[in-house]
CSV table of C-alpha atoms and ligand atoms in Angstrom, one decimal:
chain,number,residue,atom,x,y,z
J,9,UNK,CA,0.0,0.0,0.0
J,10,UNK,CA,1.4,3.4,-1.0
J,11,UNK,CA,-0.2,5.3,1.9
J,12,UNK,CA,1.5,4.7,5.3
J,13,UNK,CA,-0.7,4.7,8.4
J,14,UNK,CA,0.8,7.9,9.9
J,15,UNK,CA,-1.3,11.1,9.2
J,16,UNK,CA,0.1,13.3,6.5
J,17,UNK,CA,0.8,16.3,8.7
J,18,UNK,CA,3.5,14.4,10.6
J,19,UNK,CA,5.4,13.6,7.4
J,20,UNK,CA,8.1,15.6,5.7
J,21,UNK,CA,7.6,17.3,2.3
J,22,UNK,CA,9.3,15.5,-0.6
J,23,UNK,CA,12.9,16.6,-1.3
J,24,UNK,CA,13.5,19.2,-3.9
J,25,UNK,CA,13.7,23.0,-4.4
J,26,UNK,CA,11.3,25.8,-5.2
J,27,UNK,CA,13.5,27.7,-7.6
J,28,UNK,CA,13.1,31.4,-8.2
J,29,UNK,CA,10.4,33.5,-6.6
J,30,UNK,CA,7.1,33.4,-8.6
J,31,UNK,CA,8.2,31.5,-11.6
J,32,UNK,CA,9.9,28.7,-9.6
J,33,UNK,CA,11.5,26.2,-12.0
J,34,UNK,CA,8.9,26.7,-14.8
J,35,UNK,CA,11.4,27.7,-17.5
J,36,UNK,CA,13.5,24.6,-17.2
J,37,UNK,CA,10.3,22.5,-17.0
J,38,UNK,CA,8.9,24.0,-20.2
J,39,UNK,CA,12.2,23.5,-22.1
J,40,UNK,CA,11.9,19.7,-21.7
J,41,UNK,CA,9.7,18.1,-19.1
J,42,UNK,CA,11.5,14.8,-19.5
J,43,UNK,CA,15.0,16.1,-19.0
J,44,UNK,CA,13.6,18.2,-16.1
J,45,UNK,CA,12.2,15.1,-14.4
J,46,UNK,CA,15.1,12.8,-15.2
J,47,UNK,CA,17.7,15.2,-13.7
J,48,UNK,CA,15.7,15.5,-10.4
J,49,UNK,CA,15.0,11.8,-10.3
J,50,UNK,CA,18.8,11.2,-10.3
J,51,UNK,CA,19.2,13.8,-7.6
J,52,UNK,CA,16.3,13.1,-5.3
J,53,UNK,CA,14.7,9.8,-6.2
J,54,UNK,CA,11.3,9.1,-7.7
J,55,UNK,CA,9.4,11.5,-5.5
J,56,UNK,CA,10.4,15.1,-5.5
J,57,UNK,CA,8.9,18.6,-5.2
J,58,UNK,CA,9.3,21.7,-7.4
J,59,UNK,CA,7.4,24.8,-8.3
J,60,UNK,CA,6.1,25.0,-11.8
J,61,UNK,CA,3.4,26.8,-13.7
J,62,UNK,CA,2.5,29.0,-10.8
J,63,UNK,CA,2.1,26.3,-8.1
J,64,UNK,CA,4.1,24.1,-5.8
J,65,UNK,CA,4.2,20.6,-7.4
J,66,UNK,CA,4.9,17.0,-6.3
J,67,UNK,CA,6.3,14.8,-9.0
J,68,UNK,CA,5.6,11.2,-8.4
J,69,UNK,CA,7.3,8.8,-10.8
J,70,UNK,CA,7.1,5.1,-11.5
J,71,UNK,CA,4.3,2.7,-12.2
J,72,UNK,CA,2.9,2.6,-8.6
J,73,UNK,CA,2.8,6.3,-8.5
J,74,UNK,CA,0.9,6.5,-11.8
J,75,UNK,CA,-1.7,4.0,-10.4
J,76,UNK,CA,-2.0,6.0,-7.2
J,77,UNK,CA,-2.7,9.1,-9.1
J,78,UNK,CA,-5.4,7.5,-11.3
J,79,UNK,CA,-7.0,5.9,-8.3
J,80,UNK,CA,-7.1,9.3,-6.5
J,81,UNK,CA,-9.4,11.0,-8.9
J,82,UNK,CA,-12.3,12.4,-6.9
J,83,UNK,CA,-10.8,11.2,-3.6
J,84,UNK,CA,-7.6,13.2,-3.0
J,85,UNK,CA,-7.0,14.6,-6.5
J,86,UNK,CA,-9.0,16.4,-9.2
J,87,UNK,CA,-8.2,17.7,-12.7
J,88,UNK,CA,-6.1,20.9,-12.9
J,89,UNK,CA,-6.4,23.1,-16.0
J,90,UNK,CA,-4.7,26.4,-16.3
J,91,UNK,CA,-7.0,29.5,-16.3
J,92,UNK,CA,-6.2,30.0,-20.0
J,93,UNK,CA,-7.3,26.5,-21.0
J,94,UNK,CA,-10.3,26.7,-18.8
J,95,UNK,CA,-11.5,29.8,-20.6
J,96,UNK,CA,-10.8,28.3,-24.0
J,97,UNK,CA,-12.4,24.9,-23.4
J,98,UNK,CA,-15.4,26.4,-21.6
J,99,UNK,CA,-16.7,25.4,-18.1
J,100,UNK,CA,-19.4,23.0,-19.1
J,101,UNK,CA,-17.6,20.3,-21.0
J,102,UNK,CA,-16.7,16.8,-19.8
J,103,UNK,CA,-13.0,17.7,-19.2
J,104,UNK,CA,-14.0,20.4,-16.6
J,105,UNK,CA,-16.8,18.5,-14.9
J,106,UNK,CA,-16.2,16.6,-11.6
J,107,UNK,CA,-17.8,14.0,-9.4
J,108,UNK,CA,-21.3,13.0,-10.3
J,109,UNK,CA,-21.7,15.5,-13.0
J,110,UNK,CA,-18.7,14.0,-14.7
J,111,UNK,CA,-20.0,10.5,-14.4
J,112,UNK,CA,-23.4,11.5,-15.7
J,113,UNK,CA,-21.9,13.2,-18.8
J,114,UNK,CA,-19.7,10.2,-19.5
J,115,UNK,CA,-22.7,7.9,-19.3
J,116,UNK,CA,-24.6,10.1,-21.8
J,117,UNK,CA,-21.8,10.0,-24.3
J,118,UNK,CA,-20.6,6.4,-23.7
J,119,UNK,CA,-22.9,4.6,-26.2
J,120,UNK,CA,-21.3,6.4,-29.1
J,121,UNK,CA,-17.9,5.1,-28.1
J,122,UNK,CA,-18.8,1.4,-27.5
J,123,UNK,CA,-17.3,-1.4,-29.5
J,124,UNK,CA,-20.8,-2.0,-31.0
J,125,UNK,CA,-21.0,1.6,-32.3
J,126,UNK,CA,-17.6,1.2,-33.9
J,127,UNK,CA,-19.1,-1.3,-36.3
J,128,UNK,CA,-21.2,1.5,-37.9
J,129,UNK,CA,-18.2,3.9,-38.1
J,130,UNK,CA,-15.8,1.5,-39.9
J,131,UNK,CA,-17.3,2.0,-43.4
J,132,UNK,CA,-17.5,5.8,-42.9
J,133,UNK,CA,-13.9,6.0,-41.8
J,134,UNK,CA,-12.9,3.7,-44.7
J,135,UNK,CA,-14.6,5.7,-47.4
J,136,UNK,CA,-13.3,9.1,-46.1
J,137,UNK,CA,-9.8,7.7,-45.7
J,138,UNK,CA,-9.8,6.3,-49.2
J,139,UNK,CA,-11.0,9.6,-50.7
J,140,UNK,CA,-8.3,11.6,-48.8
J,141,UNK,CA,-5.4,9.2,-49.6
J,142,UNK,CA,-6.4,9.4,-53.3
J,143,UNK,CA,-6.2,13.1,-53.1
J,144,UNK,CA,-2.8,12.9,-51.4
J,145,UNK,CA,-1.4,10.9,-54.4
J,146,UNK,CA,-2.3,13.8,-56.7
J,147,UNK,CA,0.3,16.1,-55.2
J,148,UNK,CA,3.7,14.6,-56.0
J,149,UNK,CA,6.7,16.6,-54.9
J,150,UNK,CA,4.5,19.0,-52.8
J,151,UNK,CA,2.9,17.1,-50.0
J,152,UNK,CA,3.0,17.8,-46.3
J,153,UNK,CA,1.5,15.1,-44.2
J,154,UNK,CA,0.4,17.0,-41.0
J,155,UNK,CA,-2.2,19.4,-42.5
J,156,UNK,CA,-3.5,16.7,-44.8
J,157,UNK,CA,-3.9,14.3,-41.9
J,158,UNK,CA,-5.6,17.0,-40.0
J,159,UNK,CA,-8.2,17.5,-42.7
J,160,UNK,CA,-9.0,13.8,-42.8
J,161,UNK,CA,-9.2,13.4,-39.0
J,162,UNK,CA,-11.4,16.5,-38.7
J,163,UNK,CA,-13.8,15.2,-41.3
J,164,UNK,CA,-14.0,11.8,-39.4
J,165,UNK,CA,-14.6,13.6,-36.1
J,166,UNK,CA,-17.4,15.6,-37.8
J,167,UNK,CA,-19.0,12.4,-39.0
J,168,UNK,CA,-18.9,11.0,-35.5
J,169,UNK,CA,-20.5,14.0,-33.9
J,170,UNK,CA,-22.9,15.4,-36.5
J,171,UNK,CA,-23.7,12.2,-38.4
J,172,UNK,CA,-25.3,12.9,-41.8
J,173,UNK,CA,-25.6,16.6,-41.3
J,174,UNK,CA,-23.5,18.9,-43.4
J,175,UNK,CA,-21.4,21.4,-41.5
J,176,UNK,CA,-19.1,24.0,-42.8
J,177,UNK,CA,-15.8,22.2,-42.6
J,178,UNK,CA,-13.4,24.9,-43.9
J,179,UNK,CA,-14.9,27.4,-41.5
J,180,UNK,CA,-14.5,25.2,-38.5
J,181,UNK,CA,-11.0,24.0,-39.5
J,182,UNK,CA,-9.8,27.6,-39.9
J,183,UNK,CA,-11.1,28.6,-36.5
J,184,UNK,CA,-9.9,25.4,-34.8
J,185,UNK,CA,-6.4,26.1,-35.9
J,186,UNK,CA,-6.3,29.5,-34.2
J,187,UNK,CA,-8.1,28.1,-31.2
J,188,UNK,CA,-5.7,25.2,-30.6
J,189,UNK,CA,-2.7,27.5,-31.1
J,190,UNK,CA,-3.9,29.5,-28.1
J,191,UNK,CA,-4.9,26.6,-25.9
J,192,UNK,CA,-1.5,26.0,-24.5
J,193,UNK,CA,-0.2,29.5,-24.8
J,194,UNK,CA,2.0,30.1,-21.7
J,195,UNK,CA,0.9,33.8,-21.7
J,196,UNK,CA,-2.9,33.9,-21.8
J,197,UNK,CA,-3.3,37.6,-22.5
J,198,UNK,CA,-6.4,38.6,-24.3
J,199,UNK,CA,-5.4,41.2,-26.9
J,200,UNK,CA,-6.3,41.2,-30.6
J,201,UNK,CA,-2.7,40.5,-31.6
J,202,UNK,CA,-1.8,37.8,-29.1
J,203,UNK,CA,-2.1,34.1,-29.9
J,204,UNK,CA,-4.5,33.8,-26.9
J,205,UNK,CA,-6.6,36.8,-28.0
J,206,UNK,CA,-6.9,35.3,-31.5
J,207,UNK,CA,-7.9,32.0,-30.0
J,208,UNK,CA,-10.7,33.6,-28.0
J,209,UNK,CA,-11.9,35.4,-31.1
J,210,UNK,CA,-12.0,32.1,-33.0
J,211,UNK,CA,-13.8,30.4,-30.1
J,212,UNK,CA,-16.4,33.1,-30.3
J,213,UNK,CA,-16.9,32.6,-34.0
J,214,UNK,CA,-17.2,28.8,-33.5
J,215,UNK,CA,-19.7,29.2,-30.7
J,216,UNK,CA,-21.8,31.4,-32.9
J,217,UNK,CA,-21.8,28.8,-35.7
J,218,UNK,CA,-22.3,25.8,-33.4
J,219,UNK,CA,-25.2,27.5,-31.7
J,220,UNK,CA,-26.9,27.8,-35.0
J,221,UNK,CA,-26.3,24.1,-35.7
J,222,UNK,CA,-27.7,23.2,-32.3
J,223,UNK,CA,-30.7,25.5,-32.7
J,224,UNK,CA,-31.6,24.0,-36.0
J,225,UNK,CA,-31.4,20.5,-34.5
J,226,UNK,CA,-33.5,21.5,-31.5
J,227,UNK,CA,-36.3,22.6,-33.9
J,228,UNK,CA,-36.6,19.1,-35.3
J,229,UNK,CA,-39.1,16.7,-33.7
J,230,UNK,CA,-36.9,13.7,-33.9
J,231,UNK,CA,-33.1,13.4,-33.4
J,232,UNK,CA,-30.9,11.3,-35.6
J,233,UNK,CA,-28.8,8.6,-33.7
J,234,UNK,CA,-25.6,10.6,-33.7
J,235,UNK,CA,-23.7,12.2,-30.8
J,236,UNK,CA,-25.3,15.5,-31.1
J,237,UNK,CA,-28.6,13.7,-31.0
J,238,UNK,CA,-27.7,12.2,-27.6
J,239,UNK,CA,-26.7,15.5,-26.2
J,240,UNK,CA,-30.1,16.9,-27.1
J,241,UNK,CA,-32.0,13.9,-25.7
J,242,UNK,CA,-34.4,14.6,-22.9
J,243,UNK,CA,-34.0,12.0,-20.3
J,244,UNK,CA,-36.7,11.3,-17.8
J,245,UNK,CA,-36.6,13.3,-14.6
J,246,UNK,CA,-33.6,15.3,-15.7
J,247,UNK,CA,-33.1,18.8,-17.0
J,248,UNK,CA,-32.0,18.9,-20.6
J,249,UNK,CA,-28.5,20.2,-21.2
J,250,UNK,CA,-28.3,23.9,-21.8
J,251,UNK,CA,-27.3,25.1,-25.3
J,252,UNK,CA,-24.1,26.5,-23.8
J,253,UNK,CA,-23.2,23.1,-22.3
J,254,UNK,CA,-23.9,21.4,-25.6
J,255,UNK,CA,-21.7,23.8,-27.6
J,256,UNK,CA,-18.8,23.5,-25.1
J,257,UNK,CA,-19.1,19.7,-25.4
J,258,UNK,CA,-19.1,19.8,-29.2
J,259,UNK,CA,-15.9,21.9,-29.1
J,260,UNK,CA,-14.2,19.6,-26.7
J,261,UNK,CA,-15.0,16.5,-28.7
J,262,UNK,CA,-13.9,18.1,-31.9
J,263,UNK,CA,-10.7,19.1,-30.3
J,264,UNK,CA,-10.0,15.9,-28.3
J,265,UNK,CA,-11.1,13.8,-31.2
J,266,UNK,CA,-8.8,15.0,-34.0
J,267,UNK,CA,-5.4,16.5,-33.2
J,268,UNK,CA,-4.5,13.5,-31.0
J,269,UNK,CA,-5.1,11.0,-33.8
J,270,UNK,CA,-3.4,13.3,-36.3
J,271,UNK,CA,-0.3,13.3,-34.0
J,272,UNK,CA,-0.3,9.6,-33.4
J,273,UNK,CA,-0.8,8.7,-37.1
J,274,UNK,CA,1.6,11.3,-38.6
J,275,UNK,CA,4.4,10.3,-36.2
J,276,UNK,CA,3.8,6.6,-36.9
J,277,UNK,CA,4.0,7.2,-40.6
J,278,UNK,CA,7.3,9.0,-40.1
J,279,UNK,CA,8.7,6.2,-38.0
J,280,UNK,CA,7.6,3.6,-40.6
J,281,UNK,CA,9.4,5.6,-43.3
J,282,UNK,CA,12.5,5.5,-41.1
J,283,UNK,CA,12.1,1.7,-40.4
J,284,UNK,CA,11.6,-0.1,-43.7
J,285,UNK,CA,11.9,-3.5,-42.0
J,286,UNK,CA,8.9,-2.7,-39.7
J,287,UNK,CA,7.0,-1.2,-42.6
J,288,UNK,CA,7.5,-4.4,-44.6
J,289,UNK,CA,6.4,-6.6,-41.7
J,290,UNK,CA,3.2,-4.3,-41.5
J,291,UNK,CA,2.5,-4.8,-45.2
J,292,UNK,CA,2.8,-8.6,-44.8
J,293,UNK,CA,0.4,-8.5,-41.8
J,294,UNK,CA,-2.4,-6.8,-43.7
J,295,UNK,CA,-1.9,-8.5,-47.0
J,296,UNK,CA,-4.8,-10.8,-46.4
J,297,UNK,CA,-7.3,-8.1,-45.4
J,298,UNK,CA,-9.7,-7.1,-48.2
J,299,UNK,CA,-12.2,-4.2,-48.3
J,300,UNK,CA,-14.7,-3.5,-47.1
J,301,UNK,CA,-12.9,-3.6,-43.8
J,302,UNK,CA,-14.4,-5.0,-40.7
J,303,UNK,CA,-13.7,-5.0,-36.9
J,304,UNK,CA,-13.2,-8.8,-37.1
J,305,UNK,CA,-10.5,-8.4,-39.7
J,306,UNK,CA,-8.7,-5.9,-37.6
J,307,UNK,CA,-9.0,-8.0,-34.5
J,308,UNK,CA,-7.4,-10.9,-36.4
J,309,UNK,CA,-4.4,-8.7,-37.2
J,310,UNK,CA,-2.7,-8.0,-33.8
J,311,UNK,CA,0.3,-6.5,-35.5
J,312,UNK,CA,-1.8,-3.4,-36.2
J,313,UNK,CA,-2.2,-2.8,-32.5
J,314,UNK,CA,1.5,-3.5,-32.0
J,315,UNK,CA,2.4,-0.8,-34.5
J,316,UNK,CA,-0.1,1.7,-33.0
J,317,UNK,CA,0.9,1.0,-29.5
J,318,UNK,CA,4.6,1.3,-30.1
J,319,UNK,CA,4.1,4.5,-32.1
J,320,UNK,CA,2.2,6.0,-29.1
J,321,UNK,CA,4.7,4.6,-26.6
J,322,UNK,CA,7.7,6.2,-28.4
J,323,UNK,CA,5.9,9.5,-28.9
J,324,UNK,CA,2.8,9.9,-26.8
J,325,UNK,CA,0.5,12.4,-28.5
J,326,UNK,CA,-0.4,13.8,-25.1
J,327,UNK,CA,2.7,13.9,-23.0
J,328,UNK,CA,0.9,14.3,-19.7
J,329,UNK,CA,-1.8,15.9,-17.6
J,330,UNK,CA,-2.2,17.7,-14.3
J,331,UNK,CA,-4.0,17.0,-11.1
J,332,UNK,CA,-4.3,19.0,-7.9
J,333,UNK,CA,-4.6,17.7,-4.4
J,334,UNK,CA,-7.9,18.4,-2.7
J,335,UNK,CA,-6.5,17.6,0.8
J,336,UNK,CA,-3.3,16.9,2.5
J,337,UNK,CA,-2.3,13.4,1.5
J,338,UNK,CA,0.5,11.0,2.1
J,339,UNK,CA,2.5,9.2,-0.6
J,340,UNK,CA,5.5,6.9,0.1
J,341,UNK,CA,6.3,8.6,3.4
J,342,UNK,CA,5.9,12.1,2.2
J,343,UNK,CA,3.3,14.8,2.8
J,344,UNK,CA,1.7,16.4,-0.3
J,345,UNK,CA,-0.2,19.5,1.0
J,346,UNK,CA,-3.6,20.4,-0.3
J,347,UNK,CA,-3.6,22.6,-3.4
J,348,UNK,CA,-0.3,21.2,-4.9
J,349,UNK,CA,-0.1,20.3,-8.5
J,350,UNK,CA,0.6,16.6,-9.2
J,351,UNK,CA,1.7,16.1,-12.8
J,352,UNK,CA,0.9,12.8,-14.5
J,353,UNK,CA,3.8,12.2,-16.9
J,354,UNK,CA,2.8,9.9,-19.7
J,355,UNK,CA,6.2,10.6,-21.4
J,356,UNK,CA,8.1,9.5,-18.3
J,357,UNK,CA,5.9,6.3,-17.9
J,358,UNK,CA,6.8,5.3,-21.5
J,359,UNK,CA,10.5,5.8,-21.0
J,360,UNK,CA,13.1,5.6,-18.2
J,361,UNK,CA,13.4,2.4,-16.2
J,362,UNK,CA,10.0,1.0,-17.4
J,363,UNK,CA,11.2,0.2,-20.9
J,364,UNK,CA,14.6,-1.0,-21.9
J,365,UNK,CA,16.1,1.1,-24.8
J,366,UNK,CA,13.0,3.4,-24.5
J,367,UNK,CA,13.9,5.5,-27.5
J,368,UNK,CA,14.0,2.6,-29.9
J,369,UNK,CA,10.9,2.1,-32.1
J,370,UNK,CA,10.3,-1.6,-31.8
J,371,UNK,CA,6.7,-3.0,-32.2
J,372,UNK,CA,8.0,-6.4,-31.0
J,373,UNK,CA,7.7,-5.1,-27.5
J,374,UNK,CA,4.0,-5.5,-27.8
J,375,UNK,CA,4.2,-8.9,-29.3
J,376,UNK,CA,2.3,-11.9,-27.9
J,377,UNK,CA,4.3,-13.2,-24.9
J,378,UNK,CA,6.5,-10.2,-24.2
J,379,UNK,CA,6.2,-9.5,-20.4
J,380,UNK,CA,7.2,-5.8,-20.7
J,381,UNK,CA,3.7,-4.8,-21.8
J,382,UNK,CA,1.9,-6.4,-18.9
J,383,UNK,CA,3.0,-4.0,-16.2
J,384,UNK,CA,0.3,-1.6,-15.2
J,385,UNK,CA,1.2,2.0,-15.1
J,386,UNK,CA,3.9,1.7,-17.8
J,387,UNK,CA,1.8,2.2,-21.0
J,388,UNK,CA,-0.8,5.0,-20.6
J,389,UNK,CA,-1.2,6.9,-23.9
J,390,UNK,CA,-4.9,7.3,-23.1
J,391,UNK,CA,-4.5,8.1,-19.4
J,392,UNK,CA,-6.3,6.1,-16.8
J,393,UNK,CA,-8.8,6.0,-14.0
J,394,UNK,CA,-12.2,7.7,-14.3
J,395,UNK,CA,-10.9,10.3,-16.7
J,396,UNK,CA,-9.4,7.7,-19.1
J,397,UNK,CA,-9.8,8.8,-22.7
J,398,UNK,CA,-13.4,8.6,-23.7
J,399,UNK,CA,-12.5,8.1,-27.4
J,400,UNK,CA,-9.8,5.4,-27.0
J,401,UNK,CA,-11.6,2.7,-28.9
J,402,UNK,CA,-12.8,5.1,-31.6
J,403,UNK,CA,-9.2,6.3,-32.0
J,404,UNK,CA,-7.8,2.8,-32.2
J,405,UNK,CA,-10.4,1.8,-34.8
J,406,UNK,CA,-10.0,5.0,-36.8
J,407,UNK,CA,-6.2,4.6,-36.8
J,408,UNK,CA,-6.4,0.9,-37.7
J,409,UNK,CA,-8.5,1.6,-40.7
J,410,UNK,CA,-6.1,4.3,-41.9
J,411,UNK,CA,-3.1,2.1,-41.3
J,412,UNK,CA,-4.5,-0.9,-43.2
J,413,UNK,CA,-5.3,1.2,-46.3
J,414,UNK,CA,-1.9,2.9,-46.1
J,415,UNK,CA,0.0,-0.3,-45.7
J,416,UNK,CA,-1.9,-2.1,-48.5
J,417,UNK,CA,-2.1,0.6,-51.1
J,418,UNK,CA,0.5,3.3,-50.5
J,419,UNK,CA,4.2,4.0,-50.3
J,420,UNK,CA,5.7,7.1,-48.8
J,421,UNK,CA,9.3,8.4,-48.5
J,422,UNK,CA,10.7,11.4,-46.7
J,423,UNK,CA,11.7,14.4,-48.9
J,424,UNK,CA,15.4,14.8,-48.2
J,425,UNK,CA,16.7,17.9,-46.4
J,426,UNK,CA,13.7,18.7,-44.3
J,427,UNK,CA,13.8,19.8,-40.6
J,428,UNK,CA,12.6,16.9,-38.5
J,429,UNK,CA,13.4,18.3,-35.2
J,430,UNK,CA,10.4,18.1,-32.8
J,431,UNK,CA,8.5,20.9,-31.3
J,432,UNK,CA,6.4,19.8,-28.3
J,433,UNK,CA,3.6,22.3,-27.9
J,434,UNK,CA,0.7,21.8,-28.3
J,435,UNK,CA,1.5,18.3,-29.8
J,436,UNK,CA,4.9,16.6,-30.6
J,437,UNK,CA,5.4,17.5,-34.2
J,438,UNK,CA,8.5,17.7,-36.5
J,439,UNK,CA,9.1,21.3,-37.7
J,440,UNK,CA,8.7,20.4,-41.4
J,441,UNK,CA,5.2,19.0,-40.8
J,442,UNK,CA,6.6,15.8,-42.5
J,443,UNK,CA,7.1,16.3,-46.3
J,444,UNK,CA,6.5,13.1,-48.2
J,445,UNK,CA,6.6,11.6,-51.6
J,446,UNK,CA,3.3,9.8,-51.4
J,447,UNK,CA,2.0,7.4,-54.0
J,448,UNK,CA,-0.2,4.5,-54.8
J,449,UNK,CA,1.5,1.1,-55.2
J,450,UNK,CA,-1.2,-1.2,-56.5
K,540,HEM,C1,-9.1,12.3,-22.5
K,540,HEM,C2,-5.4,10.7,-25.2
K,540,HEM,C3,-8.3,10.3,-29.0
K,540,HEM,C4,-11.9,12.2,-26.4
K,540,HEM,C5,-7.9,11.9,-22.9
K,540,HEM,C6,-6.7,11.7,-22.0
K,540,HEM,C7,-5.7,11.3,-22.7
K,540,HEM,C8,-6.2,11.2,-24.1
K,540,HEM,C9,-4.3,11.0,-22.3
K,540,HEM,C10,-6.8,11.9,-20.5
K,540,HEM,C11,-6.4,13.3,-20.0
K,540,HEM,C12,-6.4,13.4,-18.5
K,540,HEM,O1,-6.0,12.4,-17.8
K,540,HEM,O2,-6.7,14.4,-18.0
K,540,HEM,C13,-5.9,10.5,-26.4
K,540,HEM,C14,-5.1,9.9,-27.5
K,540,HEM,C15,-5.9,9.8,-28.6
K,540,HEM,C16,-7.2,10.3,-28.2
K,540,HEM,C17,-3.6,9.6,-27.4
K,540,HEM,C18,-5.6,9.3,-30.0
K,540,HEM,C19,-4.6,8.7,-30.4
K,540,HEM,C20,-9.6,10.8,-28.7
K,540,HEM,C21,-10.8,10.8,-29.5
K,540,HEM,C22,-11.8,11.3,-28.8
K,540,HEM,C23,-11.2,11.7,-27.5
K,540,HEM,C24,-10.8,10.2,-30.9
K,540,HEM,C25,-13.2,11.6,-29.1
K,540,HEM,C26,-13.7,11.5,-30.3
K,540,HEM,C27,-11.5,12.5,-25.2
K,540,HEM,C28,-12.3,13.1,-24.1
K,540,HEM,C29,-11.4,13.1,-23.0
K,540,HEM,C30,-10.2,12.5,-23.3
K,540,HEM,C31,-13.7,13.6,-24.2
K,540,HEM,C32,-11.8,13.7,-21.6
K,540,HEM,C33,-12.3,12.5,-20.7
K,540,HEM,C34,-12.7,13.0,-19.3
K,540,HEM,O3,-12.2,14.0,-18.8
K,540,HEM,O4,-13.5,12.3,-18.7
K,540,HEM,N1,-7.5,11.5,-24.1
K,540,HEM,N2,-7.2,10.7,-26.9
K,540,HEM,N3,-9.9,11.3,-27.4
K,540,HEM,N4,-10.2,12.1,-24.7
K,540,HEM,FE1,-8.7,11.3,-25.8
């Protein structure tokens, strides 16, 4: 058991330092959260304190700590979002809700993310992916993967949420870009020329548009069976969701539902281009799968999951999240006072002592009998506990469909001389956006 019997107030704080007044050790943390944590882990051990992003923080590393954090949701920890993100995401969406309200909202959305619902999405994802990949082949010598993948994933997310309804994709894409750019801005200052100010302006434009879409739907007597339909449902004995809550939720789902998969898929395609042996093994694994694709076919091809998992282990699309203690609490003989930040480092869980040669891309790690993958708390690309990613199955199915089509019908090589150095915010992405020679091979 991680919590000793002694009451927290008798225990010492974790070792560490608070850095400079006000900014603490934030600058070093923002430069590279992994190097920051590794250096302190060598100095202090797996539990240490610091002061980052405006608050004292307790860093708890290792698989047991990860499980302790996920188990603490609603008991001694809750989600922590910076005031800037809170303003951009809106107060009424799932990511901001807590306790019962959070559970209720998850229950309302859950049916759209079940394995059974995925069956209906497979043909939609397949036809959208085929159409986009075909378009990609028409741009030899001038193709950048990241924005193209973004368009595809966005269109898939729109299909998930709005079903058959037509919505203005270019308008939403345009404003999403500005909105996401501001989401993790370290300086949330609302002026017309700041990234954050432009993000707020784009949020406003999107709210206006989405309110119209919702109003039009509310005027119908019957709702189609899509996600927006569920949000509009009147459940017995319960107040219907307000229009503001629905609009916040739509924005969160559009956001959470596309940039993450874009990051995972684009980085995986880059790694495959750099590892021709793995690419070849992938092509052989999917050779027997014929369209139309099915969940059963994917299930019978475990190498797809190996590729996707190893891609997200090597470069987790979301590097981590933040929690805050809701009371004084004890962990491994240390006191963590109420109001401290507790980072969940997905990046650290996927590296360090948990995985031998962590920087090597090697899908065999996730092969059948390999015991490395069985340890809880060491592979958490989708988080864990009550806030585990709502869309994880959807994401896995979406990415599997794309991957099968890519492996079966396409070849891609990196254009020489591009800048593949990674930027980390808001998502880990090579500076060039990944320029490819992309073509059809059958
Ligand atoms: C939450 C990762 C795709 C919807 C999360 C969290 C992670 C994550 C790490 C937890 C954050 C935390 O602990 O605070 C990913 C990755 C994806 C992906 C790596 C793709 C490769 C999706 C998709 C959707 C989605 C496709 C929806 C269509 C959500 C939502 C939450 C969430 C709504 C908030 C859950 C809550 O607070 O209860 N995701 N996600 N995600 N994800 Fe995903």
